[in-house]
Coordinates of C-alpha atoms in Angstrom, one line a residue:
M1 CA 197.5 69.0 128.0
T2 CA 198.4 68.4 124.3
L3 CA 198.1 71.2 121.7
I4 CA 198.1 70.5 118.0
V5 CA 197.7 73.3 115.5
Q6 CA 196.2 72.4 112.1
I7 CA 196.7 74.6 109.1
T8 CA 195.9 73.8 105.5
D9 CA 195.9 74.7 101.9
L10 CA 198.8 77.1 101.9
H11 CA 199.1 77.0 98.1
L12 CA 202.7 78.4 98.2
R13 CA 203.8 79.9 94.9
P14 CA 207.1 80.8 93.3
R15 CA 208.0 84.2 94.7
G16 CA 206.1 87.2 93.2
L17 CA 203.3 85.1 91.6
A18 CA 199.9 85.5 93.2
C19 CA 197.6 82.5 93.2
Y20 CA 194.8 82.9 90.5
R21 CA 196.4 86.4 90.0
V22 CA 194.6 87.6 93.2
S23 CA 195.6 85.7 96.3
D24 CA 199.1 86.5 97.7
T25 CA 199.3 83.0 99.3
N26 CA 203.0 83.4 100.3
M27 CA 202.3 86.5 102.3
L28 CA 199.2 85.0 103.9
A29 CA 201.1 81.9 104.9
A30 CA 203.8 83.9 106.5
R31 CA 201.2 85.7 108.5
A32 CA 199.8 82.4 109.7
F33 CA 203.2 81.1 110.7
R34 CA 203.8 84.3 112.7
A35 CA 200.4 83.9 114.4
I36 CA 201.3 80.3 115.4
A37 CA 204.6 81.4 116.8
A38 CA 202.9 84.1 118.9
L39 CA 200.3 81.8 120.5
P40 CA 200.3 82.1 124.3
Q41 CA 200.8 78.4 124.7
K42 CA 203.5 76.6 122.6
P43 CA 201.9 73.9 120.5
D44 CA 203.3 70.4 120.6
A45 CA 203.1 70.1 116.8
V46 CA 201.7 71.7 113.7
V47 CA 199.9 69.6 111.1
I48 CA 199.5 70.8 107.5
T49 CA 196.6 68.9 105.9
G50 CA 197.7 69.1 102.3
D51 CA 198.1 71.6 99.4
L52 CA 201.3 72.8 100.9
T53 CA 202.1 74.2 97.5
D54 CA 200.2 75.3 94.4
G55 CA 202.3 73.6 91.8
A56 CA 204.5 71.0 93.5
D57 CA 207.5 73.1 92.5
G58 CA 210.8 72.6 94.4
R59 CA 211.0 76.4 95.0
E60 CA 207.6 76.2 96.7
Y61 CA 208.7 73.4 99.1
A62 CA 211.9 75.4 99.8
L63 CA 209.7 78.3 100.9
L64 CA 207.7 76.0 103.2
R65 CA 210.9 74.8 104.8
Q66 CA 211.9 78.4 105.4
L67 CA 208.5 79.2 107.0
C68 CA 208.7 76.2 109.3
R69 CA 212.0 77.2 110.8
Q70 CA 210.3 79.9 112.9
L71 CA 208.1 77.4 114.7
P72 CA 209.0 76.0 118.1
C73 CA 207.7 72.5 117.4
P74 CA 207.7 69.8 114.7
V75 CA 205.7 70.1 111.6
Y76 CA 203.9 67.1 110.1
V77 CA 202.8 67.3 106.4
M78 CA 200.8 65.3 103.9
P79 CA 200.0 65.7 100.2
G80 CA 197.0 67.4 98.8
N81 CA 195.9 67.4 95.1
H82 CA 198.2 70.3 94.4
D83 CA 201.2 68.4 95.7
L84 CA 203.1 65.5 94.4
T85 CA 204.0 62.7 96.8
G86 CA 207.3 61.8 95.1
T87 CA 208.4 65.5 95.1
M88 CA 207.5 65.8 98.8
R89 CA 209.6 62.7 99.6
S90 CA 212.6 64.2 97.7
E91 CA 212.2 67.8 98.9
L92 CA 211.2 67.2 102.5
P93 CA 213.0 64.0 103.5
D94 CA 213.9 65.3 107.0
F95 CA 210.4 66.4 107.9
P96 CA 209.2 64.2 110.8
G97 CA 207.3 61.2 109.5
V98 CA 208.2 61.7 105.9
G99 CA 211.6 60.0 106.0
D100 CA 210.2 57.1 108.0
A101 CA 207.1 56.5 105.9
P102 CA 206.9 53.2 104.0
A103 CA 208.1 53.3 100.4
G104 CA 205.5 53.4 97.7
D105 CA 203.0 55.7 95.9
K106 CA 201.4 56.8 99.2
L107 CA 203.0 58.9 102.0
H108 CA 201.4 57.7 105.3
Y109 CA 202.8 57.4 108.8
A110 CA 201.8 57.5 112.5
V111 CA 203.4 59.3 115.4
T112 CA 202.6 60.0 119.0
I113 CA 202.4 63.6 120.2
G114 CA 201.9 64.0 123.9
G115 CA 198.6 62.2 124.7
L116 CA 197.5 62.0 121.1
R117 CA 198.2 59.6 118.2
L118 CA 198.4 61.3 114.8
V119 CA 197.8 59.1 111.8
V120 CA 198.6 60.8 108.5
L121 CA 197.1 59.6 105.2
D122 CA 197.8 60.4 101.6
S123 CA 194.6 61.0 99.6
S124 CA 196.3 62.5 96.6
V125 CA 196.1 61.0 93.1
A126 CA 198.9 62.3 90.8
G127 CA 197.5 64.6 88.1
K128 CA 193.9 64.4 89.4
P129 CA 191.9 66.8 91.7
Y130 CA 189.9 64.2 93.5
G131 CA 191.2 62.0 96.2
R132 CA 191.6 58.2 96.7
L133 CA 193.3 56.3 99.6
G134 CA 193.4 52.9 97.9
G135 CA 193.1 49.4 99.3
E136 CA 196.7 49.1 100.6
Q137 CA 196.6 52.3 102.5
I138 CA 193.1 51.5 103.9
A139 CA 194.5 48.1 105.2
W140 CA 197.5 49.9 106.7
L141 CA 195.1 52.3 108.5
D142 CA 193.1 49.4 110.0
Q143 CA 196.3 47.7 111.2
T144 CA 197.7 51.0 112.7
L145 CA 194.5 51.8 114.5
E146 CA 194.2 48.2 115.9
A147 CA 197.7 48.3 117.2
D148 CA 197.4 51.4 119.4
H149 CA 194.2 52.6 121.2
T150 CA 195.6 56.0 122.2
P151 CA 193.1 58.8 121.4
T152 CA 193.8 59.5 117.8
L153 CA 193.6 62.2 115.1
V154 CA 193.3 60.8 111.6
A155 CA 194.5 63.4 109.0
L156 CA 194.0 63.6 105.3
H157 CA 193.5 66.3 102.6
H158 CA 190.2 65.3 100.9
P159 CA 187.1 65.2 103.1
P160 CA 185.1 61.9 102.8
K161 CA 181.7 63.6 103.2
V162 CA 179.6 65.8 101.0
T163 CA 179.7 69.5 102.1
G164 CA 177.1 71.1 99.9
I165 CA 179.7 73.1 97.9
A166 CA 179.1 71.3 94.6
H167 CA 182.3 72.1 92.7
M168 CA 184.4 70.8 95.6
D169 CA 182.2 67.8 96.3
V170 CA 182.8 66.4 92.8
I171 CA 186.6 66.4 93.6
G172 CA 186.2 64.9 97.1
L173 CA 187.4 61.5 98.4
A174 CA 186.4 58.6 96.1
D175 CA 186.6 55.7 98.5
T176 CA 184.6 57.1 101.4
E177 CA 182.8 53.8 102.2
A178 CA 186.0 51.9 102.7
L179 CA 187.3 54.6 105.1
A180 CA 184.0 54.7 107.0
A181 CA 184.1 51.0 107.5
I182 CA 187.5 51.2 109.2
L183 CA 186.8 54.3 111.3
S184 CA 183.5 52.9 112.6
R185 CA 185.3 50.0 114.1
H186 CA 187.8 52.1 116.0
R187 CA 186.1 54.2 118.6
H188 CA 189.3 55.9 119.9
V189 CA 189.5 58.0 116.7
E190 CA 188.6 61.4 118.3
R191 CA 188.8 63.5 115.1
L192 CA 189.1 63.2 111.4
I193 CA 190.8 66.4 110.3
C194 CA 190.9 67.5 106.6
G195 CA 191.4 70.5 104.3
H196 CA 190.7 70.9 100.6
V197 CA 187.4 72.9 100.8
H198 CA 188.9 76.1 102.2
R199 CA 186.1 76.5 104.7
T200 CA 185.4 75.7 108.4
I201 CA 183.0 72.7 108.3
I202 CA 182.2 70.3 111.1
A203 CA 180.1 67.1 110.7
R204 CA 179.7 63.6 112.0
F205 CA 181.4 60.8 110.0
A206 CA 181.6 57.1 110.7
G207 CA 181.2 57.5 114.5
T208 CA 183.7 60.4 114.9
V209 CA 183.8 64.1 114.3
M210 CA 185.1 65.5 111.0
T211 CA 186.6 69.0 111.0
L212 CA 187.5 70.8 107.9
C213 CA 190.0 73.6 108.5
P214 CA 189.9 76.9 106.6
S215 CA 192.8 77.8 104.3
T216 CA 195.5 80.2 105.4
A217 CA 194.8 81.9 102.0
H218 CA 191.4 82.3 100.3
A219 CA 188.1 80.7 101.0
C220 CA 185.6 78.9 98.7
V221 CA 182.3 80.8 98.4
M222 CA 179.6 79.3 100.6
D223 CA 176.9 78.8 97.9
F224 CA 174.9 75.6 98.2
S225 CA 173.3 75.9 94.7
P226 CA 173.9 72.8 92.6
D227 CA 175.1 74.9 89.7
A228 CA 177.1 77.5 91.8
P229 CA 180.2 78.6 90.0
A230 CA 183.7 77.7 91.3
E231 CA 184.6 80.9 93.0
F232 CA 186.7 82.1 96.0
V233 CA 186.6 85.1 98.3
M234 CA 189.2 86.7 100.5
E235 CA 187.6 85.9 103.9
P236 CA 189.7 86.2 107.1
P237 CA 192.1 83.3 107.2
A238 CA 192.2 81.0 110.3
F239 CA 193.4 77.7 111.7
F240 CA 192.4 75.1 114.3
V241 CA 194.0 74.5 117.6
H242 CA 193.1 71.0 118.8
R243 CA 193.4 70.7 122.6
L244 CA 193.5 67.4 124.4
D245 CA 192.7 67.6 128.2
P246 CA 193.4 64.4 130.1
E247 CA 190.0 64.7 131.8
A248 CA 187.8 66.8 129.5
G249 CA 188.9 65.2 126.3
L250 CA 189.5 66.8 122.9
S251 CA 188.2 70.2 121.8
S252 CA 188.9 72.2 118.6
H253 CA 189.3 75.9 118.7
L254 CA 189.2 78.2 115.6
H255 CA 191.9 80.9 115.8
Y256 CA 192.0 83.8 113.3
V257 CA 195.3 84.8 111.9
E258 CA 194.7 88.5 111.9
A259 CA 195.3 90.5 115.1
Y260 CA 192.2 92.3 116.2
P261 CA 191.7 95.1 118.9
G262 CA 192.1 93.9 122.5
P263 CA 192.3 92.1 124.7
Y264 CA 190.1 94.1 127.1
P265 CA 189.3 93.2 130.7
F266 CA 185.8 92.0 131.5
F267 CA 185.6 92.9 135.2
A268 CA 185.3 96.3 137.0
D269 CA 188.2 95.6 139.4
K270 CA 190.5 95.8 136.3
G271 CA 189.3 99.2 135.2
V272 CA 186.0 98.5 133.4
S273 CA 182.9 100.3 134.8
W274 CA 179.5 98.8 134.2
P275 CA 176.3 100.7 133.4
G276 CA 174.8 102.0 136.7
E277 CA 178.1 101.7 138.6
K278 CA 179.6 104.7 140.3

């Protein structure tokens, strides 16, 4: 069994500054990391699908490093539109994959984690909210997928498919057709995992399953009106646990950060009585 935790859109801030003056993203991220550390099964890796920080500030990346120290597994990162690739390279050179990534404007790499291959892409465009992979990175992805047919997760920040949340769709991935052409040729891609939209969304894309992970912080309002305002709400934060079983294949489980009452036993032999029982 291989377990990979996916978190996203931490939006870490300099200490004491709430995101949009409302969301205490640092506190919420710390809760998420504690929840990961407390999982009953130790994950093989944690993947953060972009927007590690809110302003690509060195202090924010230092806070990420501090949070990651409490985890019992490697942490794989990629840039989102709130990050800067160059700053990530300089601030996180010892993070797995980052130091070994090819030089250039894009931070991409591939690693094997248990029975899964993780291919990390960089969809960020410096100074812009939308995403673009670019021809060189698309070609690298094709070569990487062709070279190894292990069951694969492809990870990037910007989703390549319209979600119905208009103010986020206009800042989605620009070169979706190029990505779709590559993925449709490689049937061993089990999941395309993304962030950016701050909501749990699952859809088909290019012959695989696309899963958008909710943020550890705030959520975009689910309003499908074309003219809906760009607003967020403080919904319960959560993350994905992607589980690969050698026989059953890959399943993705949503795990809430907050601790809720329980667990309680289902069966009477453990102290629960059912209606009509004596």
